PDB file of C-alpha atoms in Angstrom:
ATOM      1  CA  UNK A 484      31.996  -1.218   1.811  1.00  0.00           C
ATOM      2  CA  UNK A 485      28.603  -0.002   0.858  1.00  0.00           C
ATOM      3  CA  UNK A 486      28.047   1.495   4.234  1.00  0.00           C
ATOM      4  CA  UNK A 487      31.032   3.901   3.828  1.00  0.00           C
ATOM      5  CA  UNK A 488      29.565   5.145   0.479  1.00  0.00           C
ATOM      6  CA  UNK A 489      26.039   6.003   1.691  1.00  0.00           C
ATOM      7  CA  UNK A 490      24.659   8.490   4.194  1.00  0.00           C
ATOM      8  CA  UNK A 491      21.301   8.652   5.666  1.00  0.00           C
ATOM      9  CA  UNK A 492      19.897  11.736   7.461  1.00  0.00           C
ATOM     10  CA  UNK A 493      16.502  12.646   8.740  1.00  0.00           C
ATOM     11  CA  UNK A 494      15.878  16.295   8.942  1.00  0.00           C
ATOM     12  CA  UNK A 495      13.017  17.445  11.274  1.00  0.00           C
ATOM     13  CA  UNK A 496      11.352  21.063  11.501  1.00  0.00           C
ATOM     14  CA  UNK A 497      13.005  22.495  14.474  1.00  0.00           C
ATOM     15  CA  UNK A 498       9.787  24.298  15.506  1.00  0.00           C
ATOM     16  CA  UNK A 499       7.899  21.105  16.316  1.00  0.00           C
ATOM     17  CA  UNK A 500       7.168  19.745  19.790  1.00  0.00           C
ATOM     18  CA  UNK A 501       9.213  16.782  20.864  1.00  0.00           C
ATOM     19  CA  UNK A 502       6.243  14.347  20.211  1.00  0.00           C
ATOM     20  CA  UNK A 503       5.595  15.789  16.806  1.00  0.00           C
ATOM     21  CA  UNK A 504       9.293  15.753  15.906  1.00  0.00           C
ATOM     22  CA  UNK A 505       9.532  12.060  16.824  1.00  0.00           C
ATOM     23  CA  UNK A 506       6.463  11.118  14.996  1.00  0.00           C
ATOM     24  CA  UNK A 507       7.525  12.823  11.890  1.00  0.00           C
ATOM     25  CA  UNK A 508      11.122  11.269  12.066  1.00  0.00           C
ATOM     26  CA  UNK A 509       9.768   7.739  12.652  1.00  0.00           C
ATOM     27  CA  UNK A 510       7.302   8.089   9.703  1.00  0.00           C
ATOM     28  CA  UNK A 511       9.841   9.300   7.121  1.00  0.00           C
ATOM     29  CA  UNK A 512      12.340   6.656   8.247  1.00  0.00           C
ATOM     30  CA  UNK A 513       9.771   3.973   7.869  1.00  0.00           C
ATOM     31  CA  UNK A 514       9.034   5.377   4.313  1.00  0.00           C
ATOM     32  CA  UNK A 515      12.612   5.273   3.461  1.00  0.00           C
ATOM     33  CA  UNK A 516      13.461   1.580   4.393  1.00  0.00           C
ATOM     34  CA  UNK A 517      11.403  -0.056   1.760  1.00  0.00           C
ATOM     35  CA  UNK A 518      12.914   1.998  -1.009  1.00  0.00           C
ATOM     36  CA  UNK A 519      16.451   0.664  -0.260  1.00  0.00           C
ATOM     37  CA  UNK A 520      16.789  -3.081  -0.475  1.00  0.00           C
ATOM     38  CA  UNK A 521      19.215  -4.335   2.118  1.00  0.00           C
ATOM     39  CA  UNK A 522      19.159  -1.064   4.233  1.00  0.00           C
ATOM     40  CA  UNK A 523      18.144  -3.134   7.255  1.00  0.00           C
ATOM     41  CA  UNK A 524      20.735  -5.621   8.552  1.00  0.00           C
ATOM     42  CA  UNK A 525      19.712  -9.190   9.562  1.00  0.00           C
ATOM     43  CA  UNK A 526      18.038  -9.628  12.934  1.00  0.00           C
ATOM     44  CA  UNK A 527      19.301 -11.884  15.494  1.00  0.00           C
ATOM     45  CA  UNK A 528      18.504 -13.616  18.804  1.00  0.00           C
ATOM     46  CA  UNK A 529      19.672 -12.481  22.225  1.00  0.00           C
ATOM     47  CA  UNK A 530      21.115 -14.707  24.888  1.00  0.00           C
ATOM     48  CA  UNK A 531      17.639 -15.740  25.933  1.00  0.00           C
ATOM     49  CA  UNK A 532      16.812 -16.693  22.255  1.00  0.00           C
ATOM     50  CA  UNK A 533      14.269 -13.908  21.846  1.00  0.00           C
ATOM     51  CA  UNK A 534      14.443 -12.530  18.264  1.00  0.00           C
ATOM     52  CA  UNK A 535      15.254  -8.935  17.474  1.00  0.00           C
ATOM     53  CA  UNK A 536      14.533  -7.515  13.985  1.00  0.00           C
ATOM     54  CA  UNK A 537      17.261  -6.073  11.847  1.00  0.00           C
ATOM     55  CA  UNK A 538      18.300  -2.390  12.244  1.00  0.00           C
ATOM     56  CA  UNK A 539      19.624   0.013   9.642  1.00  0.00           C
ATOM     57  CA  UNK A 540      23.311  -0.683   9.123  1.00  0.00           C
ATOM     58  CA  UNK A 541      24.088   2.713   7.711  1.00  0.00           C
ATOM     59  CA  UNK A 542      23.164   4.566  10.795  1.00  0.00           C
ATOM     60  CA  UNK A 543      20.946   7.701  10.590  1.00  0.00           C
ATOM     61  CA  UNK A 544      21.616  11.127  11.987  1.00  0.00           C
ATOM     62  CA  UNK A 545      18.650  13.246  13.036  1.00  0.00           C
ATOM     63  CA  UNK A 546      19.060  16.827  12.206  1.00  0.00           C
ATOM     64  CA  UNK A 547      16.951  20.136  12.731  1.00  0.00           C
ATOM     65  CA  UNK A 548      16.212  22.892  10.231  1.00  0.00           C
ATOM     66  CA  UNK A 549      13.973  25.804   9.883  1.00  0.00           C
ATOM     67  CA  UNK A 550      10.802  25.039   7.677  1.00  0.00           C
ATOM     68  CA  UNK A 551      12.127  26.992   4.890  1.00  0.00           C
ATOM     69  CA  UNK A 552      15.532  25.324   4.979  1.00  0.00           C
ATOM     70  CA  UNK A 553      13.841  21.900   5.121  1.00  0.00           C
ATOM     71  CA  UNK A 554      11.867  22.589   1.963  1.00  0.00           C
ATOM     72  CA  UNK A 555      14.948  23.883   0.380  1.00  0.00           C
ATOM     73  CA  UNK A 556      17.006  20.781   1.119  1.00  0.00           C
ATOM     74  CA  UNK A 557      14.208  18.549  -0.145  1.00  0.00           C
ATOM     75  CA  UNK A 558      14.091  20.372  -3.434  1.00  0.00           C
ATOM     76  CA  UNK A 559      17.842  20.143  -3.905  1.00  0.00           C
ATOM     77  CA  UNK A 560      17.774  16.527  -3.034  1.00  0.00           C
ATOM     78  CA  UNK A 561      15.113  15.834  -5.516  1.00  0.00           C
ATOM     79  CA  UNK A 562      17.119  17.683  -8.060  1.00  0.00           C
ATOM     80  CA  UNK A 563      20.164  15.555  -7.437  1.00  0.00           C
ATOM     81  CA  UNK A 564      17.921  12.420  -7.623  1.00  0.00           C
ATOM     82  CA  UNK A 565      18.489  11.276  -4.099  1.00  0.00           C
ATOM     83  CA  UNK A 566      15.981   9.308  -2.274  1.00  0.00           C
ATOM     84  CA  UNK A 567      13.907  11.838  -0.253  1.00  0.00           C
ATOM     85  CA  UNK A 568      10.871  10.725   1.808  1.00  0.00           C
ATOM     86  CA  UNK A 569       8.940  13.613   3.172  1.00  0.00           C
ATOM     87  CA  UNK A 570       6.120  14.142   5.715  1.00  0.00           C
ATOM     88  CA  UNK A 571       3.825  17.149   4.969  1.00  0.00           C
ATOM     89  CA  UNK A 572       2.011  18.597   7.899  1.00  0.00           C
ATOM     90  CA  UNK A 573      -1.360  17.259   6.574  1.00  0.00           C
ATOM     91  CA  UNK A 574      -0.248  13.769   7.540  1.00  0.00           C
ATOM     92  CA  UNK A 575      -0.272  14.626  11.173  1.00  0.00           C
ATOM     93  CA  UNK A 576      -3.420  16.703  10.813  1.00  0.00           C
ATOM     94  CA  UNK A 577      -5.605  13.953   9.470  1.00  0.00           C
ATOM     95  CA  UNK A 578      -6.716  10.723  11.335  1.00  0.00           C
ATOM     96  CA  UNK A 579      -7.607   8.826   8.161  1.00  0.00           C
ATOM     97  CA  UNK A 580      -4.971   7.992   5.560  1.00  0.00           C
ATOM     98  CA  UNK A 581      -7.301   8.480   2.668  1.00  0.00           C
ATOM     99  CA  UNK A 582      -8.146  11.925   3.943  1.00  0.00           C
ATOM    100  CA  UNK A 583      -4.464  12.733   3.891  1.00  0.00           C
ATOM    101  CA  UNK A 584      -4.037  11.485   0.410  1.00  0.00           C
ATOM    102  CA  UNK A 585      -6.961  13.732  -0.700  1.00  0.00           C
ATOM    103  CA  UNK A 586      -5.454  16.765   0.991  1.00  0.00           C
ATOM    104  CA  UNK A 587      -2.064  15.984  -0.487  1.00  0.00           C
ATOM    105  CA  UNK A 588      -3.624  15.736  -4.025  1.00  0.00           C
ATOM    106  CA  UNK A 589      -4.983  19.311  -3.579  1.00  0.00           C
ATOM    107  CA  UNK A 590      -1.877  20.911  -2.322  1.00  0.00           C
ATOM    108  CA  UNK A 591       0.687  22.518  -4.762  1.00  0.00           C
ATOM    109  CA  UNK A 592       4.362  21.356  -4.220  1.00  0.00           C
ATOM    110  CA  UNK A 593       5.433  24.856  -3.173  1.00  0.00           C
ATOM    111  CA  UNK A 594       2.611  24.876  -0.605  1.00  0.00           C
ATOM    112  CA  UNK A 595       3.520  21.695   1.336  1.00  0.00           C
ATOM    113  CA  UNK A 596       4.321  22.337   4.917  1.00  0.00           C
ATOM    114  CA  UNK A 597       7.016  19.768   5.596  1.00  0.00           C
ATOM    115  CA  UNK A 598       7.552  18.361   9.116  1.00  0.00           C
ATOM    116  CA  UNK A 599      10.419  16.086   8.163  1.00  0.00           C
ATOM    117  CA  UNK A 600      12.582  14.702   5.311  1.00  0.00           C
ATOM    118  CA  UNK A 601      14.534  11.572   5.057  1.00  0.00           C
ATOM    119  CA  UNK A 602      17.640  11.689   2.757  1.00  0.00           C
ATOM    120  CA  UNK A 603      19.614   8.794   1.609  1.00  0.00           C
ATOM    121  CA  UNK A 604      22.206   8.693  -1.040  1.00  0.00           C
ATOM    122  CA  UNK A 605      25.909   9.008  -1.860  1.00  0.00           C
ATOM    123  CA  UNK A 606      27.796  10.263   1.275  1.00  0.00           C
ATOM    124  CA  UNK A 607      29.402  13.241  -0.486  1.00  0.00           C
ATOM    125  CA  UNK A 608      26.104  14.501  -1.907  1.00  0.00           C
ATOM    126  CA  UNK A 609      24.093  14.050   1.127  1.00  0.00           C
ATOM    127  CA  UNK A 610      26.823  15.646   3.269  1.00  0.00           C
ATOM    128  CA  UNK A 611      27.072  18.755   1.032  1.00  0.00           C
ATOM    129  CA  UNK A 612      23.298  19.273   1.390  1.00  0.00           C
ATOM    130  CA  UNK A 613      23.286  19.076   5.284  1.00  0.00           C
ATOM    131  CA  UNK A 614      26.631  20.414   6.120  1.00  0.00           C
ATOM    132  CA  UNK A 615      25.287  23.514   8.079  1.00  0.00           C
ATOM    133  CA  UNK A 616      22.444  21.715   9.902  1.00  0.00           C
ATOM    134  CA  UNK A 617      22.799  20.725  13.632  1.00  0.00           C
ATOM    135  CA  UNK A 618      21.835  17.597  15.246  1.00  0.00           C
ATOM    136  CA  UNK A 619      18.164  17.757  16.647  1.00  0.00           C
ATOM    137  CA  UNK A 620      18.683  18.575  20.464  1.00  0.00           C
TER     138      UNK A 620
END
């Protein structure tokens, strides 16, 4: 069972407002799905024959971390070659996507202010990275 072997978490900066946190979590989740063929299960109709798109079969926990811990977990995940989709603060600060990309290109990796990170990988490796993080309240 592939689901038992994978773990997916989204870690959000615990200092964000609820609206910013939800936006960041949704954005990194959307960035994760295309990188993992088959992550979304098949859709299906309800009793009224209205179609509902497939959802992630692996489930996804939403966790909270300090900005420093968020950056640390991201670096560790990259070092272990886990799928890590992140959202820098400049993504919420710009209204035009090309402006975000220009800002990103000027930002050194150590200077990225991350709002959220989505991690997906082998259950044991992801669990080890996030074992001390709490669920987002």
